[in-house]
């Protein structure tokens, strides 16, 4: 027996690996990561970041990219050292005990289900751009069923779809950059005179607190690396996980910063509406009638692909929770030749339906606060990944410096929500979620202790 992170792990458990369909190459995982990440958090959420920080929001995206690299670098290092289907939840349990695995797993599940509800509501709004007479609930239900069907098809169906959608999203951003370059060169009719923010006052119009407040929206744009961590165990060679992450984050950082730089150059930062994609708005004054339709299609593709990736991750998470006896055992049962965890999928579907109903019936602001809280809970999981890495890995001095730098950046992003009314209520609600999980955990610990006593007696 050996003691790791305060819990005893037998040699047989340490050697155990979940048998998976290990067919992914490193570049395929990079594409899946891009597909899981580029979504409405970037195409729409970046408008909030611009509104708060002005052109200085570019710094927020660079800092968020650096922090994302640190988090995934350590997560992938743990994957290389000990590939586990439960990813960050399993590593939290290994480092700190059962309470940590239980808490992070259920916190992630709750957060993603809430976020998926808001994604489907957004997808319904985008779809009504073309079909205004169709009820929103019908579109939302349709996307939910389609997403669940993709997950039911299994890993190969999921991989193929996400790879295709990733290419489409990157192509859309490249198209925006090409059109933006042509517009800035004066080759397209219409538009406003480009203004490059070269002075300090022009680049930091809202000061340091505006930049600080915009950090959270930059971090939202990189949300999705948890999904990549869950999928990393399916690599042909788990040692390729760090390379996959580096390529993915480099692609995201380049396309994010270039496209946002073009947007804030083409239009005044304080005129960007928060109800419209900043890229659509930046091109709105040019003679390009096809742009709204193209980008509406891209928004739908982006939102759907991130929703499907989240469905995959939360379904996998509930299965691993069940296998570790942190959820009812029936959720880990596989059915039919596809070995689909139908009951786990059904639980996710139930949560999804509840989230859709809440998003359609609750006042918009209140549901917005809930989803903001859910997004913050994902950052809390990132923070826990960094904490777990400190126990699970033998880090060099540079590794420790990176780990603490990542923690500091996450704390800056979270604390920045206190400076503006859009995210402040979400911060307090996120603490409320943590309090609820803590209460449930206290109850579960008493259950676990009783079960251990009974096991010793028998």
mmCIF file of C-alpha atoms in Angstrom, residues 6-256:
data_model
loop_
_atom_site.group_PDB
_atom_site.id
_atom_site.type_symbol
_atom_site.label_atom_id
_atom_site.label_comp_id
_atom_site.label_asym_id
_atom_site.label_seq_id
_atom_site.Cartn_x
_atom_site.Cartn_y
_atom_site.Cartn_z
ATOM 1 C CA UNK A 6 -3.991 11.389 2.252
ATOM 2 C CA UNK A 7 -5.779 8.309 0.848
ATOM 3 C CA UNK A 8 -4.505 4.764 0.437
ATOM 4 C CA UNK A 9 -4.422 3.464 -3.099
ATOM 5 C CA UNK A 10 -3.580 -0.170 -3.738
ATOM 6 C CA UNK A 11 -1.219 -1.181 -6.526
ATOM 7 C CA UNK A 12 -4.077 -2.902 -8.348
ATOM 8 C CA UNK A 13 -6.155 0.294 -8.322
ATOM 9 C CA UNK A 14 -3.215 2.375 -9.510
ATOM 10 C CA UNK A 15 -2.708 0.020 -12.453
ATOM 11 C CA UNK A 16 -6.409 -0.098 -13.347
ATOM 12 C CA UNK A 17 -7.383 1.777 -16.479
ATOM 13 C CA UNK A 18 -10.795 2.173 -18.008
ATOM 14 C CA UNK A 19 -10.891 0.314 -21.299
ATOM 15 C CA UNK A 20 -11.716 2.876 -23.938
ATOM 16 C CA UNK A 21 -11.854 3.174 -27.684
ATOM 17 C CA UNK A 22 -8.382 4.723 -27.931
ATOM 18 C CA UNK A 23 -8.217 5.912 -31.510
ATOM 19 C CA UNK A 24 -7.705 9.686 -31.304
ATOM 20 C CA UNK A 25 -4.588 11.266 -32.772
ATOM 21 C CA UNK A 26 -3.174 14.396 -31.131
ATOM 22 C CA UNK A 27 -4.367 16.751 -33.886
ATOM 23 C CA UNK A 28 -7.888 15.284 -33.703
ATOM 24 C CA UNK A 29 -8.003 16.080 -29.997
ATOM 25 C CA UNK A 30 -6.821 19.622 -30.809
ATOM 26 C CA UNK A 31 -9.725 20.009 -33.252
ATOM 27 C CA UNK A 32 -12.160 18.581 -30.722
ATOM 28 C CA UNK A 33 -10.834 21.072 -28.191
ATOM 29 C CA UNK A 34 -11.399 23.955 -30.608
ATOM 30 C CA UNK A 35 -14.933 22.713 -31.301
ATOM 31 C CA UNK A 36 -15.638 22.363 -27.562
ATOM 32 C CA UNK A 37 -14.388 25.876 -26.832
ATOM 33 C CA UNK A 38 -15.390 28.318 -29.580
ATOM 34 C CA UNK A 39 -19.035 29.047 -28.897
ATOM 35 C CA UNK A 40 -21.460 31.751 -27.862
ATOM 36 C CA UNK A 41 -19.088 32.617 -25.001
ATOM 37 C CA UNK A 42 -16.808 34.107 -27.627
ATOM 38 C CA UNK A 43 -19.111 35.100 -30.485
ATOM 39 C CA UNK A 44 -21.534 36.873 -28.121
ATOM 40 C CA UNK A 45 -19.825 37.152 -24.725
ATOM 41 C CA UNK A 46 -16.908 39.126 -26.163
ATOM 42 C CA UNK A 47 -19.300 42.076 -26.619
ATOM 43 C CA UNK A 48 -19.578 42.363 -22.816
ATOM 44 C CA UNK A 49 -15.795 42.275 -22.529
ATOM 45 C CA UNK A 50 -15.426 45.077 -25.086
ATOM 46 C CA UNK A 51 -18.091 47.137 -23.312
ATOM 47 C CA UNK A 52 -16.269 46.835 -19.984
ATOM 48 C CA UNK A 53 -12.622 47.048 -21.009
ATOM 49 C CA UNK A 54 -12.611 48.746 -24.405
ATOM 50 C CA UNK A 55 -9.689 47.803 -26.683
ATOM 51 C CA UNK A 56 -7.755 46.723 -23.556
ATOM 52 C CA UNK A 57 -9.928 43.596 -23.591
ATOM 53 C CA UNK A 58 -7.214 42.185 -25.865
ATOM 54 C CA UNK A 59 -4.960 42.004 -22.801
ATOM 55 C CA UNK A 60 -7.692 40.072 -20.978
ATOM 56 C CA UNK A 61 -7.781 37.490 -23.776
ATOM 57 C CA UNK A 62 -3.989 37.115 -23.743
ATOM 58 C CA UNK A 63 -4.012 36.608 -19.953
ATOM 59 C CA UNK A 64 -6.934 34.155 -20.190
ATOM 60 C CA UNK A 65 -5.090 32.208 -22.909
ATOM 61 C CA UNK A 66 -1.975 32.015 -20.726
ATOM 62 C CA UNK A 67 -3.983 30.795 -17.731
ATOM 63 C CA UNK A 68 -5.823 28.257 -19.910
ATOM 64 C CA UNK A 69 -2.449 26.947 -21.080
ATOM 65 C CA UNK A 70 -1.262 26.557 -17.476
ATOM 66 C CA UNK A 71 -4.419 24.733 -16.385
ATOM 67 C CA UNK A 72 -4.469 22.341 -19.326
ATOM 68 C CA UNK A 73 -0.709 21.800 -19.165
ATOM 69 C CA UNK A 74 -1.037 20.518 -15.592
ATOM 70 C CA UNK A 75 -4.255 18.614 -16.340
ATOM 71 C CA UNK A 76 -2.596 16.877 -19.303
ATOM 72 C CA UNK A 77 0.485 16.103 -17.169
ATOM 73 C CA UNK A 78 -1.792 14.295 -14.715
ATOM 74 C CA UNK A 79 -3.397 12.489 -17.673
ATOM 75 C CA UNK A 80 0.007 11.329 -18.935
ATOM 76 C CA UNK A 81 0.959 10.170 -15.441
ATOM 77 C CA UNK A 82 -2.359 8.434 -14.750
ATOM 78 C CA UNK A 83 -4.956 8.323 -17.588
ATOM 79 C CA UNK A 84 -8.414 8.311 -16.006
ATOM 80 C CA UNK A 85 -11.879 8.533 -17.513
ATOM 81 C CA UNK A 86 -13.014 10.857 -14.716
ATOM 82 C CA UNK A 87 -10.233 13.347 -15.527
ATOM 83 C CA UNK A 88 -10.056 16.296 -13.089
ATOM 84 C CA UNK A 89 -12.660 14.775 -10.755
ATOM 85 C CA UNK A 90 -10.608 11.596 -10.343
ATOM 86 C CA UNK A 91 -7.408 13.590 -9.826
ATOM 87 C CA UNK A 92 -9.112 15.713 -7.162
ATOM 88 C CA UNK A 93 -10.193 12.531 -5.377
ATOM 89 C CA UNK A 94 -6.706 11.058 -5.649
ATOM 90 C CA UNK A 95 -5.150 14.216 -4.208
ATOM 91 C CA UNK A 96 -7.598 15.120 -1.443
ATOM 92 C CA UNK A 97 -9.969 12.235 -0.867
ATOM 93 C CA UNK A 98 -13.503 11.233 -1.729
ATOM 94 C CA UNK A 99 -15.063 14.562 -0.695
ATOM 95 C CA UNK A 100 -13.059 16.390 -3.390
ATOM 96 C CA UNK A 101 -14.044 14.007 -6.183
ATOM 97 C CA UNK A 102 -17.696 14.118 -5.151
ATOM 98 C CA UNK A 103 -17.773 17.930 -4.909
ATOM 99 C CA UNK A 104 -15.953 18.729 -8.149
ATOM 100 C CA UNK A 105 -17.911 16.135 -10.122
ATOM 101 C CA UNK A 106 -21.346 17.316 -9.058
ATOM 102 C CA UNK A 107 -20.365 20.996 -9.221
ATOM 103 C CA UNK A 108 -19.259 20.475 -12.819
ATOM 104 C CA UNK A 109 -22.443 18.572 -13.709
ATOM 105 C CA UNK A 110 -24.736 21.260 -12.257
ATOM 106 C CA UNK A 111 -22.774 24.088 -13.876
ATOM 107 C CA UNK A 112 -22.738 22.548 -17.341
ATOM 108 C CA UNK A 113 -26.433 21.621 -17.295
ATOM 109 C CA UNK A 114 -27.357 25.224 -16.435
ATOM 110 C CA UNK A 115 -25.054 26.602 -19.115
ATOM 111 C CA UNK A 116 -26.455 24.185 -21.708
ATOM 112 C CA UNK A 117 -29.959 25.455 -20.964
ATOM 113 C CA UNK A 118 -28.855 29.008 -21.737
ATOM 114 C CA UNK A 119 -27.058 27.798 -24.876
ATOM 115 C CA UNK A 120 -30.224 26.198 -26.190
ATOM 116 C CA UNK A 121 -32.246 29.309 -25.428
ATOM 117 C CA UNK A 122 -29.670 31.300 -27.403
ATOM 118 C CA UNK A 123 -29.877 28.779 -30.250
ATOM 119 C CA UNK A 124 -33.658 29.208 -30.293
ATOM 120 C CA UNK A 125 -33.260 33.012 -30.508
ATOM 121 C CA UNK A 126 -30.769 32.686 -33.386
ATOM 122 C CA UNK A 127 -33.082 30.291 -35.235
ATOM 123 C CA UNK A 128 -36.006 32.697 -34.948
ATOM 124 C CA UNK A 129 -33.942 35.182 -36.986
ATOM 125 C CA UNK A 130 -35.113 33.148 -39.991
ATOM 126 C CA UNK A 131 -38.317 31.659 -38.562
ATOM 127 C CA UNK A 132 -39.818 34.279 -36.207
ATOM 128 C CA UNK A 133 -43.210 32.556 -35.982
ATOM 129 C CA UNK A 134 -41.848 29.304 -34.501
ATOM 130 C CA UNK A 135 -42.078 29.146 -30.658
ATOM 131 C CA UNK A 136 -38.733 29.269 -28.842
ATOM 132 C CA UNK A 137 -39.454 26.152 -26.809
ATOM 133 C CA UNK A 138 -39.875 24.120 -30.006
ATOM 134 C CA UNK A 139 -36.428 25.117 -31.298
ATOM 135 C CA UNK A 140 -34.840 24.531 -27.876
ATOM 136 C CA UNK A 141 -36.405 21.075 -27.596
ATOM 137 C CA UNK A 142 -35.321 20.236 -31.143
ATOM 138 C CA UNK A 143 -31.680 21.121 -30.475
ATOM 139 C CA UNK A 144 -31.760 19.168 -27.203
ATOM 140 C CA UNK A 145 -33.051 16.023 -28.926
ATOM 141 C CA UNK A 146 -30.528 16.393 -31.757
ATOM 142 C CA UNK A 147 -27.668 16.836 -29.274
ATOM 143 C CA UNK A 148 -28.701 13.793 -27.249
ATOM 144 C CA UNK A 149 -28.934 11.780 -30.486
ATOM 145 C CA UNK A 150 -25.339 12.695 -31.373
ATOM 146 C CA UNK A 151 -24.178 11.468 -27.951
ATOM 147 C CA UNK A 152 -26.215 8.274 -28.369
ATOM 148 C CA UNK A 153 -24.364 7.582 -31.643
ATOM 149 C CA UNK A 154 -21.208 7.113 -29.606
ATOM 150 C CA UNK A 155 -17.660 8.428 -29.707
ATOM 151 C CA UNK A 156 -17.079 8.129 -33.446
ATOM 152 C CA UNK A 157 -20.238 10.038 -34.372
ATOM 153 C CA UNK A 158 -19.404 12.705 -31.812
ATOM 154 C CA UNK A 159 -15.803 13.019 -33.016
ATOM 155 C CA UNK A 160 -16.727 13.373 -36.684
ATOM 156 C CA UNK A 161 -19.384 16.004 -36.070
ATOM 157 C CA UNK A 162 -17.201 18.069 -33.738
ATOM 158 C CA UNK A 163 -14.239 17.971 -36.138
ATOM 159 C CA UNK A 164 -16.425 19.249 -38.987
ATOM 160 C CA UNK A 165 -17.956 21.995 -36.847
ATOM 161 C CA UNK A 166 -14.517 23.058 -35.578
ATOM 162 C CA UNK A 167 -13.321 23.593 -39.144
ATOM 163 C CA UNK A 168 -16.479 25.566 -39.994
ATOM 164 C CA UNK A 169 -16.013 27.849 -36.970
ATOM 165 C CA UNK A 170 -12.346 28.516 -37.715
ATOM 166 C CA UNK A 171 -13.241 29.153 -41.365
ATOM 167 C CA UNK A 172 -15.894 31.679 -40.262
ATOM 168 C CA UNK A 173 -13.394 33.600 -38.152
ATOM 169 C CA UNK A 174 -10.863 33.556 -40.991
ATOM 170 C CA UNK A 175 -13.619 34.825 -43.309
ATOM 171 C CA UNK A 176 -14.287 37.678 -40.876
ATOM 172 C CA UNK A 177 -10.573 38.541 -40.813
ATOM 173 C CA UNK A 178 -10.401 38.564 -44.623
ATOM 174 C CA UNK A 179 -13.517 40.752 -44.914
ATOM 175 C CA UNK A 180 -12.226 43.022 -42.131
ATOM 176 C CA UNK A 181 -8.875 43.426 -43.904
ATOM 177 C CA UNK A 182 -10.631 44.270 -47.165
ATOM 178 C CA UNK A 183 -12.895 46.766 -45.368
ATOM 179 C CA UNK A 184 -9.980 48.444 -43.599
ATOM 180 C CA UNK A 185 -8.167 48.751 -46.934
ATOM 181 C CA UNK A 186 -11.213 50.537 -48.371
ATOM 182 C CA UNK A 187 -12.077 47.799 -50.845
ATOM 183 C CA UNK A 188 -15.669 47.440 -49.578
ATOM 184 C CA UNK A 189 -18.297 50.166 -49.849
ATOM 185 C CA UNK A 190 -19.687 51.813 -46.723
ATOM 186 C CA UNK A 191 -18.300 51.557 -43.225
ATOM 187 C CA UNK A 192 -16.735 54.064 -40.890
ATOM 188 C CA UNK A 193 -13.214 55.413 -40.760
ATOM 189 C CA UNK A 194 -11.002 52.894 -38.921
ATOM 190 C CA UNK A 195 -9.532 54.116 -35.636
ATOM 191 C CA UNK A 196 -6.466 52.373 -34.262
ATOM 192 C CA UNK A 197 -6.293 52.922 -30.445
ATOM 193 C CA UNK A 198 -2.621 53.897 -30.173
ATOM 194 C CA UNK A 199 -2.694 56.204 -27.144
ATOM 195 C CA UNK A 200 -2.980 55.024 -23.533
ATOM 196 C CA UNK A 201 -6.329 56.766 -23.042
ATOM 197 C CA UNK A 202 -7.701 55.247 -26.250
ATOM 198 C CA UNK A 203 -6.511 51.730 -25.384
ATOM 199 C CA UNK A 204 -7.550 51.899 -21.694
ATOM 200 C CA UNK A 205 -10.718 54.036 -21.870
ATOM 201 C CA UNK A 206 -12.231 52.460 -18.739
ATOM 202 C CA UNK A 207 -9.023 52.204 -16.744
ATOM 203 C CA UNK A 208 -7.585 49.299 -14.813
ATOM 204 C CA UNK A 209 -10.931 48.364 -13.222
ATOM 205 C CA UNK A 210 -12.558 48.081 -16.625
ATOM 206 C CA UNK A 211 -9.783 45.724 -17.729
ATOM 207 C CA UNK A 212 -10.140 43.765 -14.483
ATOM 208 C CA UNK A 213 -13.903 43.445 -14.939
ATOM 209 C CA UNK A 214 -13.526 42.221 -18.530
ATOM 210 C CA UNK A 215 -11.291 39.305 -17.506
ATOM 211 C CA UNK A 216 -14.214 37.030 -16.664
ATOM 212 C CA UNK A 217 -15.634 37.270 -20.207
ATOM 213 C CA UNK A 218 -12.249 36.415 -21.691
ATOM 214 C CA UNK A 219 -12.097 33.336 -19.458
ATOM 215 C CA UNK A 220 -15.596 32.316 -20.551
ATOM 216 C CA UNK A 221 -14.359 32.243 -24.147
ATOM 217 C CA UNK A 222 -11.824 29.547 -23.192
ATOM 218 C CA UNK A 223 -14.290 27.427 -21.208
ATOM 219 C CA UNK A 224 -14.212 23.882 -22.601
ATOM 220 C CA UNK A 225 -10.791 22.566 -21.665
ATOM 221 C CA UNK A 226 -12.503 20.353 -19.067
ATOM 222 C CA UNK A 227 -14.186 18.529 -21.962
ATOM 223 C CA UNK A 228 -10.804 18.116 -23.623
ATOM 224 C CA UNK A 229 -9.428 16.694 -20.383
ATOM 225 C CA UNK A 230 -12.217 14.094 -20.311
ATOM 226 C CA UNK A 231 -11.503 13.156 -23.957
ATOM 227 C CA UNK A 232 -7.697 13.025 -23.534
ATOM 228 C CA UNK A 233 -7.885 9.493 -22.116
ATOM 229 C CA UNK A 234 -9.012 8.332 -25.593
ATOM 230 C CA UNK A 235 -5.731 9.337 -27.244
ATOM 231 C CA UNK A 236 -3.716 6.561 -28.896
ATOM 232 C CA UNK A 237 -0.800 7.828 -26.846
ATOM 233 C CA UNK A 238 -1.749 9.799 -23.702
ATOM 234 C CA UNK A 239 1.708 11.414 -23.840
ATOM 235 C CA UNK A 240 0.400 13.488 -26.774
ATOM 236 C CA UNK A 241 -2.116 15.295 -24.520
ATOM 237 C CA UNK A 242 0.171 18.277 -23.751
ATOM 238 C CA UNK A 243 0.943 18.765 -27.458
ATOM 239 C CA UNK A 244 -2.772 18.683 -28.320
ATOM 240 C CA UNK A 245 -3.496 21.331 -25.715
ATOM 241 C CA UNK A 246 -0.676 23.635 -26.771
ATOM 242 C CA UNK A 247 -1.793 23.580 -30.415
ATOM 243 C CA UNK A 248 -5.450 24.125 -29.463
ATOM 244 C CA UNK A 249 -4.722 27.070 -27.155
ATOM 245 C CA UNK A 250 -2.338 28.649 -29.693
ATOM 246 C CA UNK A 251 -5.044 28.459 -32.391
ATOM 247 C CA UNK A 252 -7.643 29.947 -30.053
ATOM 248 C CA UNK A 253 -5.376 32.733 -28.805
ATOM 249 C CA UNK A 254 -4.372 33.808 -32.330
ATOM 250 C CA UNK A 255 -7.874 33.804 -33.832
ATOM 251 C CA UNK A 256 -9.429 35.444 -30.754
#
